[in-house]
PDB file of C-alpha atoms in Angstrom:
ATOM      1  CA  UNK Y   1       9.756 -19.994   5.541  1.00 64.00           C
ATOM      2  CA  UNK Y   2      12.294 -18.443   7.806  1.00 70.00           C
ATOM      3  CA  UNK Y   3      15.982 -18.526   8.540  1.00 71.00           C
ATOM      4  CA  UNK Y   4      14.975 -18.680  12.247  1.00 76.00           C
ATOM      5  CA  UNK Y   5      13.049 -21.369  14.050  1.00 80.00           C
ATOM      6  CA  UNK Y   6       9.406 -20.513  13.282  1.00 75.00           C
ATOM      7  CA  UNK Y   7       8.303 -21.601  16.759  1.00 78.00           C
ATOM      8  CA  UNK Y   8       9.970 -18.408  18.002  1.00 78.00           C
ATOM      9  CA  UNK Y   9       7.492 -16.321  16.003  1.00 77.00           C
ATOM     10  CA  UNK Y  10       4.202 -18.171  15.491  1.00 83.00           C
ATOM     11  CA  UNK Y  11       2.202 -21.057  16.939  1.00 86.00           C
ATOM     12  CA  UNK Y  12       2.605 -24.154  14.768  1.00 84.00           C
ATOM     13  CA  UNK Y  13       0.756 -27.419  14.438  1.00 84.00           C
ATOM     14  CA  UNK Y  14       1.634 -30.596  12.564  1.00 83.00           C
ATOM     15  CA  UNK Y  15      -0.455 -30.805   9.414  1.00 79.00           C
ATOM     16  CA  UNK Y  16      -0.876 -33.838   7.188  1.00 79.00           C
ATOM     17  CA  UNK Y  17       2.306 -33.222   5.178  1.00 77.00           C
ATOM     18  CA  UNK Y  18       3.870 -30.187   6.829  1.00 78.00           C
ATOM     19  CA  UNK Y  19       3.853 -27.811   9.752  1.00 77.00           C
ATOM     20  CA  UNK Y  20       1.130 -25.164   9.536  1.00 81.00           C
ATOM     21  CA  UNK Y  21       0.501 -21.963  11.463  1.00 81.00           C
ATOM     22  CA  UNK Y  22      -2.376 -21.668  13.875  1.00 83.00           C
ATOM     23  CA  UNK Y  23      -2.647 -17.952  13.119  1.00 83.00           C
ATOM     24  CA  UNK Y  24      -5.246 -16.744  10.672  1.00 80.00           C
ATOM     25  CA  UNK Y  25      -4.249 -14.309   7.907  1.00 74.00           C
ATOM     26  CA  UNK Y  26      -4.944 -11.209  10.035  1.00 76.00           C
ATOM     27  CA  UNK Y  27      -2.839 -12.448  12.940  1.00 79.00           C
ATOM     28  CA  UNK Y  28       0.037 -13.307  10.598  1.00 78.00           C
ATOM     29  CA  UNK Y  29       0.055  -9.727   9.293  1.00 73.00           C
ATOM     30  CA  UNK Y  30      -0.500  -8.170  12.735  1.00 75.00           C
ATOM     31  CA  UNK Y  31       2.677  -9.897  13.919  1.00 75.00           C
ATOM     32  CA  UNK Y  32       4.712  -8.330  11.123  1.00 71.00           C
ATOM     33  CA  UNK Y  33       4.929 -11.491   9.047  1.00 74.00           C
ATOM     34  CA  UNK Y  34       4.380 -11.797   5.333  1.00 70.00           C
ATOM     35  CA  UNK Y  35       1.166 -13.523   4.252  1.00 70.00           C
ATOM     36  CA  UNK Y  36       1.129 -14.829   0.710  1.00 68.00           C
ATOM     37  CA  UNK Y  37      -1.899 -15.918  -1.295  1.00 63.00           C
ATOM     38  CA  UNK Y  38      -1.348 -18.515  -3.991  1.00 60.00           C
ATOM     39  CA  UNK Y  39      -4.050 -18.640  -6.604  1.00 59.00           C
ATOM     40  CA  UNK Y  40      -4.946 -21.836  -8.375  1.00 60.00           C
ATOM     41  CA  UNK Y  41      -5.117 -21.247 -12.114  1.00 67.00           C
ATOM     42  CA  UNK Y  42      -6.617 -23.508 -14.743  1.00 73.00           C
ATOM     43  CA  UNK Y  43      -3.741 -22.467 -16.974  1.00 72.00           C
ATOM     44  CA  UNK Y  44      -1.213 -24.171 -14.705  1.00 79.00           C
ATOM     45  CA  UNK Y  45      -3.103 -27.450 -15.018  1.00 84.00           C
ATOM     46  CA  UNK Y  46      -3.278 -26.942 -18.783  1.00 82.00           C
ATOM     47  CA  UNK Y  47       0.495 -26.375 -18.988  1.00 83.00           C
ATOM     48  CA  UNK Y  48       1.149 -29.485 -16.911  1.00 88.00           C
ATOM     49  CA  UNK Y  49      -1.130 -31.578 -19.127  1.00 92.00           C
ATOM     50  CA  UNK Y  50       0.558 -30.268 -22.269  1.00 90.00           C
ATOM     51  CA  UNK Y  51       3.965 -31.151 -20.822  1.00 93.00           C
ATOM     52  CA  UNK Y  52       2.719 -34.666 -20.143  1.00 95.00           C
ATOM     53  CA  UNK Y  53       1.166 -34.964 -23.624  1.00 95.00           C
ATOM     54  CA  UNK Y  54       4.325 -33.777 -25.404  1.00 94.00           C
ATOM     55  CA  UNK Y  55       6.394 -36.226 -23.341  1.00 96.00           C
ATOM     56  CA  UNK Y  56       4.036 -39.107 -24.124  1.00 96.00           C
ATOM     57  CA  UNK Y  57       3.394 -38.338 -27.811  1.00 96.00           C
ATOM     58  CA  UNK Y  58       6.818 -37.027 -28.840  1.00 96.00           C
ATOM     59  CA  UNK Y  59       9.215 -38.293 -26.187  1.00 96.00           C
ATOM     60  CA  UNK Y  60      10.269 -34.728 -25.344  1.00 94.00           C
ATOM     61  CA  UNK Y  61      10.432 -33.657 -21.713  1.00 94.00           C
ATOM     62  CA  UNK Y  62       9.980 -29.918 -21.316  1.00 92.00           C
ATOM     63  CA  UNK Y  63      11.567 -28.436 -18.215  1.00 90.00           C
ATOM     64  CA  UNK Y  64       9.602 -25.254 -17.499  1.00 86.00           C
ATOM     65  CA  UNK Y  65      12.509 -23.894 -15.449  1.00 89.00           C
ATOM     66  CA  UNK Y  66      14.863 -24.051 -18.431  1.00 92.00           C
ATOM     67  CA  UNK Y  67      12.640 -22.246 -20.958  1.00 92.00           C
ATOM     68  CA  UNK Y  68      14.425 -19.229 -22.446  1.00 96.00           C
ATOM     69  CA  UNK Y  69      12.377 -16.231 -21.308  1.00 96.00           C
ATOM     70  CA  UNK Y  70      14.190 -14.001 -23.804  1.00 97.00           C
ATOM     71  CA  UNK Y  71      13.377 -16.124 -26.878  1.00 96.00           C
ATOM     72  CA  UNK Y  72      13.203 -13.702 -29.824  1.00 97.00           C
ATOM     73  CA  UNK Y  73      10.431 -15.549 -31.671  1.00 97.00           C
ATOM     74  CA  UNK Y  74       8.260 -15.593 -28.559  1.00 96.00           C
ATOM     75  CA  UNK Y  75       8.889 -11.906 -27.887  1.00 98.00           C
ATOM     76  CA  UNK Y  76       7.949 -11.164 -31.517  1.00 98.00           C
ATOM     77  CA  UNK Y  77       4.636 -13.011 -31.069  1.00 97.00           C
ATOM     78  CA  UNK Y  78       3.860 -10.925 -27.982  1.00 98.00           C
ATOM     79  CA  UNK Y  79       4.889  -7.715 -29.774  1.00 98.00           C
ATOM     80  CA  UNK Y  80       2.480  -8.596 -32.590  1.00 98.00           C
ATOM     81  CA  UNK Y  81      -0.315  -9.246 -30.084  1.00 97.00           C
ATOM     82  CA  UNK Y  82      -0.581 -12.904 -31.038  1.00 97.00           C
ATOM     83  CA  UNK Y  83      -1.478 -14.022 -27.526  1.00 95.00           C
ATOM     84  CA  UNK Y  84      -4.806 -15.828 -27.853  1.00 90.00           C
ATOM     85  CA  UNK Y  85      -5.168 -18.338 -25.019  1.00 83.00           C
ATOM     86  CA  UNK Y  86      -2.397 -16.784 -22.903  1.00 87.00           C
ATOM     87  CA  UNK Y  87      -3.611 -15.838 -19.426  1.00 84.00           C
ATOM     88  CA  UNK Y  88      -3.754 -12.042 -18.894  1.00 89.00           C
ATOM     89  CA  UNK Y  89      -2.831 -11.358 -22.529  1.00 93.00           C
ATOM     90  CA  UNK Y  90      -5.849 -12.464 -24.538  1.00 90.00           C
ATOM     91  CA  UNK Y  91      -8.100  -9.431 -23.973  1.00 93.00           C
ATOM     92  CA  UNK Y  92      -8.155  -6.510 -26.421  1.00 94.00           C
ATOM     93  CA  UNK Y  93      -6.653  -4.048 -23.910  1.00 94.00           C
ATOM     94  CA  UNK Y  94      -3.626  -6.244 -23.235  1.00 95.00           C
ATOM     95  CA  UNK Y  95      -3.161  -7.029 -26.934  1.00 97.00           C
ATOM     96  CA  UNK Y  96      -3.239  -3.331 -27.874  1.00 97.00           C
ATOM     97  CA  UNK Y  97      -0.796  -2.517 -25.087  1.00 97.00           C
ATOM     98  CA  UNK Y  98       1.586  -5.273 -26.208  1.00 98.00           C
ATOM     99  CA  UNK Y  99       1.516  -3.877 -29.742  1.00 98.00           C
ATOM    100  CA  UNK Y 100       2.404  -0.416 -28.415  1.00 98.00           C
ATOM    101  CA  UNK Y 101       5.131  -1.589 -26.024  1.00 97.00           C
ATOM    102  CA  UNK Y 102       6.621  -4.094 -28.487  1.00 97.00           C
ATOM    103  CA  UNK Y 103       8.363  -6.149 -25.781  1.00 97.00           C
ATOM    104  CA  UNK Y 104      12.037  -6.773 -26.441  1.00 96.00           C
ATOM    105  CA  UNK Y 105      12.668  -8.546 -23.131  1.00 96.00           C
ATOM    106  CA  UNK Y 106      10.635 -10.656 -20.728  1.00 97.00           C
ATOM    107  CA  UNK Y 107      10.474  -7.823 -18.188  1.00 96.00           C
ATOM    108  CA  UNK Y 108       8.518  -5.733 -20.736  1.00 97.00           C
ATOM    109  CA  UNK Y 109       5.908  -8.497 -20.910  1.00 97.00           C
ATOM    110  CA  UNK Y 110       5.676  -8.617 -17.118  1.00 96.00           C
ATOM    111  CA  UNK Y 111       5.269  -4.817 -17.002  1.00 96.00           C
ATOM    112  CA  UNK Y 112       2.376  -5.066 -19.455  1.00 96.00           C
ATOM    113  CA  UNK Y 113       0.317  -6.994 -16.899  1.00 93.00           C
ATOM    114  CA  UNK Y 114       0.666  -4.107 -14.424  1.00 93.00           C
ATOM    115  CA  UNK Y 115       0.214  -1.351 -16.985  1.00 96.00           C
ATOM    116  CA  UNK Y 116      -3.041  -2.988 -18.036  1.00 93.00           C
ATOM    117  CA  UNK Y 117      -4.542  -2.419 -14.561  1.00 88.00           C
ATOM    118  CA  UNK Y 118      -6.003   0.670 -12.889  1.00 84.00           C
ATOM    119  CA  UNK Y 119      -3.394   2.689 -11.029  1.00 80.00           C
ATOM    120  CA  UNK Y 120      -0.302   1.644 -12.927  1.00 85.00           C
ATOM    121  CA  UNK Y 121      -2.072   2.409 -16.207  1.00 88.00           C
ATOM    122  CA  UNK Y 122      -1.502   6.096 -15.380  1.00 91.00           C
ATOM    123  CA  UNK Y 123       2.162   5.496 -16.280  1.00 95.00           C
ATOM    124  CA  UNK Y 124       1.589   3.769 -19.622  1.00 96.00           C
ATOM    125  CA  UNK Y 125       2.582   6.738 -21.780  1.00 97.00           C
ATOM    126  CA  UNK Y 126       5.723   7.423 -19.709  1.00 96.00           C
ATOM    127  CA  UNK Y 127       6.670   3.746 -19.826  1.00 97.00           C
ATOM    128  CA  UNK Y 128       6.295   3.580 -23.616  1.00 97.00           C
ATOM    129  CA  UNK Y 129       8.216   6.836 -24.166  1.00 98.00           C
ATOM    130  CA  UNK Y 130      11.038   5.630 -21.915  1.00 97.00           C
ATOM    131  CA  UNK Y 131      11.014   2.178 -23.495  1.00 96.00           C
ATOM    132  CA  UNK Y 132      11.672   3.793 -26.895  1.00 97.00           C
ATOM    133  CA  UNK Y 133      14.129   6.415 -25.573  1.00 96.00           C
ATOM    134  CA  UNK Y 134      11.769   9.372 -26.081  1.00 97.00           C
ATOM    135  CA  UNK Y 135      11.747  10.309 -22.399  1.00 96.00           C
ATOM    136  CA  UNK Y 136      14.684  10.401 -20.004  1.00 94.00           C
ATOM    137  CA  UNK Y 137      14.953   7.563 -17.496  1.00 94.00           C
ATOM    138  CA  UNK Y 138      16.056   9.075 -14.180  1.00 88.00           C
ATOM    139  CA  UNK Y 139      16.973   6.314 -11.736  1.00 88.00           C
ATOM    140  CA  UNK Y 140      17.212   8.910  -8.926  1.00 81.00           C
ATOM    141  CA  UNK Y 141      19.518   7.085  -6.508  1.00 92.00           C
ATOM    142  CA  UNK Y 142      22.101   4.346  -7.121  1.00 94.00           C
ATOM    143  CA  UNK Y 143      20.834   2.547  -3.991  1.00 96.00           C
ATOM    144  CA  UNK Y 144      17.530   1.760  -5.725  1.00 96.00           C
ATOM    145  CA  UNK Y 145      18.561   1.889  -9.392  1.00 96.00           C
ATOM    146  CA  UNK Y 146      18.602  -1.917  -9.643  1.00 96.00           C
ATOM    147  CA  UNK Y 147      14.990  -1.978  -8.407  1.00 96.00           C
ATOM    148  CA  UNK Y 148      13.697   0.632 -10.876  1.00 96.00           C
ATOM    149  CA  UNK Y 149      15.864  -0.091 -13.924  1.00 95.00           C
ATOM    150  CA  UNK Y 150      13.727  -2.968 -15.289  1.00 95.00           C
ATOM    151  CA  UNK Y 151      10.683  -0.658 -15.400  1.00 96.00           C
ATOM    152  CA  UNK Y 152      12.532   2.332 -16.868  1.00 96.00           C
ATOM    153  CA  UNK Y 153      12.573   4.237 -13.566  1.00 95.00           C
ATOM    154  CA  UNK Y 154       8.834   3.881 -12.936  1.00 95.00           C
ATOM    155  CA  UNK Y 155       7.613   2.213  -9.743  1.00 93.00           C
ATOM    156  CA  UNK Y 156       5.086  -0.186 -11.318  1.00 94.00           C
ATOM    157  CA  UNK Y 157       4.999  -3.058  -8.888  1.00 93.00           C
ATOM    158  CA  UNK Y 158       3.981  -3.262  -5.257  1.00 91.00           C
ATOM    159  CA  UNK Y 159       7.098  -5.381  -4.776  1.00 93.00           C
ATOM    160  CA  UNK Y 160       9.194  -2.379  -5.827  1.00 95.00           C
ATOM    161  CA  UNK Y 161       7.576  -0.311  -3.048  1.00 93.00           C
ATOM    162  CA  UNK Y 162       8.472  -3.073  -0.606  1.00 94.00           C
ATOM    163  CA  UNK Y 163      12.070  -3.366  -1.839  1.00 96.00           C
ATOM    164  CA  UNK Y 164      12.600   0.393  -1.630  1.00 96.00           C
ATOM    165  CA  UNK Y 165      11.179   0.426   1.924  1.00 96.00           C
ATOM    166  CA  UNK Y 166      13.697  -2.283   2.794  1.00 96.00           C
ATOM    167  CA  UNK Y 167      16.584  -0.256   1.310  1.00 96.00           C
ATOM    168  CA  UNK Y 168      15.709   3.178   2.711  1.00 96.00           C
ATOM    169  CA  UNK Y 169      13.939   2.320   5.978  1.00 96.00           C
ATOM    170  CA  UNK Y 170      15.556  -1.020   6.788  1.00 95.00           C
ATOM    171  CA  UNK Y 171      12.131  -2.663   6.899  1.00 95.00           C
ATOM    172  CA  UNK Y 172      11.800  -6.409   7.083  1.00 92.00           C
ATOM    173  CA  UNK Y 173       9.832  -7.973   4.255  1.00 89.00           C
ATOM    174  CA  UNK Y 174       6.859  -8.342   6.625  1.00 88.00           C
ATOM    175  CA  UNK Y 175       6.964  -4.687   7.660  1.00 92.00           C
ATOM    176  CA  UNK Y 176       7.391  -3.589   4.034  1.00 92.00           C
ATOM    177  CA  UNK Y 177       4.295  -5.624   3.177  1.00 89.00           C
ATOM    178  CA  UNK Y 178       2.315  -3.796   5.875  1.00 90.00           C
ATOM    179  CA  UNK Y 179       3.427  -0.499   4.314  1.00 91.00           C
ATOM    180  CA  UNK Y 180       2.342  -1.738   0.890  1.00 88.00           C
ATOM    181  CA  UNK Y 181      -1.065  -2.712   2.260  1.00 86.00           C
ATOM    182  CA  UNK Y 182      -1.512   0.656   3.971  1.00 88.00           C
ATOM    183  CA  UNK Y 183      -0.661   2.441   0.721  1.00 85.00           C
ATOM    184  CA  UNK Y 184      -3.144   0.390  -1.291  1.00 78.00           C
ATOM    185  CA  UNK Y 185      -6.134   0.768   1.055  1.00 72.00           C
ATOM    186  CA  UNK Y 186      -9.104   2.507  -0.495  1.00 63.00           C
ATOM    187  CA  UNK Y 187     -10.020   5.819   1.112  1.00 56.00           C
TER     188      UNK Y 187
END
């Protein structure tokens, strides 16, 4: 996707349903473009089948895009660790973390997925203290406050690194992604 004509940046070829690049993943990145990997998940198929079943059996069409992500009953289930069968939240580590964080907004649930991984898990205690107001949240600079506010001033996501590089260094999204990759390389 681009707001420019892609033929100005990459070689293209007509695919069956759409235009596709003739670059491989390395060449895409080497040219400062953003490469995205989309994973196929069984859970997505399951959700689609459940939507179809509910529509057929009960005459109710569920629009995934209109689901209230801040639903209090759903947040309470996550806070109680009642997440069996929910991708990334059914293992003991995630359940224990949910019980400690007690999500009160969707963003807290999203943060749990990062805090349950090596690297970001180093910030779990700070996140929980800040979440409950037991540690000061210092948003450092108003230019990036909107980026760090959802995670209580902690840079949890690689996307936050990229956004901050865009703000401070004027990087394009592609260049910010190269920075992110360089930062995450194993030594």
